[in-house]
Amino acid sequence: MIFYRKIIGFSTSIIGQFTLVAFLASALLVFNVIVGGNEVLKAALIENVKTSIVQTSQLLNFTVATHASSNDLNTVQAFLDEMVEGDSKNGLTYVVVGDSNGKILLTTQAFDSSLPIPFVSGDIEKVALEGAIHIRNSLLLPKAEVGFLQYGLSTKNIIEVTADTREKSLIRTGLIMFLTFLAIVFIGKRIVHRLQQMIIASQEIVAGNYELHIKVSGRDELSVMSDHFNKVVDAVQTKITEITQLNQSLEVRVQKRTHELETSKTQIEESLKQLQEAQKQLITSEKLAGLGSLVAGVAHELNTPIGNSVTVSSTINHLAMELKRESDEGKLRRSNLNHFIARVEEAADLLDKNLGRASELITSFKNVAVDQTSELRREFQLRKIMEELAVTLRPKLRKVNIQLVIDVPPDIIMDSYPGPLTQVIANLFNNALIHAFEDITDGQVTWYASIDEKDPAYVKMQFSDTGKGIDPQIIGRIFDPFFTTKFGQGGSGLGLNICHNIVEGVLEGKISVSSTLNVGTTFVIRIPIRATFKAIDTESLH
């Protein structure tokens, strides 16, 4: 394991990488020299053999043909015996002259059976490496007879010279590569040694010894790096001195600033408490103002049926007094009694209708007022509470030509908090009247609700108006607390913020808005049909 770690450490070090690169470079260069040398020697061998064949064939053909044409074969025999050396490693080993029938006319060597097979075509290198090559050429004999001339050419000497040359070249190349390898490793060790000095110096500096410097020698890049390293160390030492002095002065400043911040913190906390208390009061005022506006609207709406009822009651009282006077005077007639009865029936019908209308208004107001003040959870019909709220809000539409349309299925039964929900709807309605229909007398407000198609456990409600729309530059801020475009004109900036907090807090839903200028605005609310069972924290409404 220790040996393996040493090998891994050496292979990942710079000297190890230098050694590996030097070894690979040397090996590749030796391989290239060997392969290239072999190719050159092989080509030289082939060319040498080809040249020898051409020259020998020309010499023999010329000599033999000249004397054979004069039928002087003895002279040819003597010439060939002089040229041929049987055991020679380079040159002719035998010569044979034959006629067109294959009969041997003269030869320098006796053969037991047939002549060696001559080389015709193919791999001349392979044939030459066998030590001898056999060549046969056509030869003109006396009487225009065409015979043949065959000879053997030894290539042993060429092979030996080629092998010797290859061996010497390999030795020289290996020696040069070995020396180059040693030179690269030596240079790498020097570089690594100087780098190790820099590493040791940097470790000492990290440990806090800022007075240590690297010895600079030479003019190479490492010397320049060492010099720059020493300059960096000097600069670091200077900066540390400056920072130490600055820290000493900063300690006093920090203590002073900390005392100031603690004093400011205390003042800010007091201011925050006052702001929170003011916010609570503003929110309470906002809710009470809404309830007061609701009371004023209902009172104004009740004025008509109650006034009509008082008028009818006075009329009945007057008729009763007339009937009593006629009865006391003995002038009562059946026709007068029938007239009285008809008028009383008519008056009773009017009283019933007007008092019924008043009762309906009072009941709706009572339900809405109780829901908005109690904040209790109960089961309710969504359409019913919207209609009850609409009864209390419609009086605000008397002076304008704005229609309130309720499009809510009667089968949506919720188990949630009707008080906070009606407060949201009322705030959205009032917000539309104040902002959307400012200086506009015609329009429509639509309350729509349905079961969410994506998740039947949720109700999706849309509150749309056909007013002037919201400026795109401020639409992202309308839910912020105290943000209003009616600042100083009675607007508190809390209406939509209360809606946002109620929807995403108590009602556990989401509220979003989209608007187009001069077209209208739509608020989309998505809340669960059945709220989770938890205690109501009235502060979460704000």
Coordinates of C-alpha atoms in Angstrom, one line a residue, residues 316-328 332 340:
I316 CA -105.7 53.8 8.2
N317 CA -105.8 55.9 11.4
H318 CA -107.6 58.7 9.5
L319 CA -110.1 56.3 8.0
A320 CA -110.8 54.7 11.3
M321 CA -111.5 58.0 12.9
E322 CA -113.9 58.9 10.1
L323 CA -115.7 55.6 10.5
K324 CA -115.9 56.1 14.3
R325 CA -117.4 59.6 13.9
E326 CA -120.0 58.4 11.4
S327 CA -120.8 55.5 13.8
D328 CA -121.2 57.9 16.8
L332 CA -122.8 54.8 9.3
F340 CA -113.4 51.4 4.8

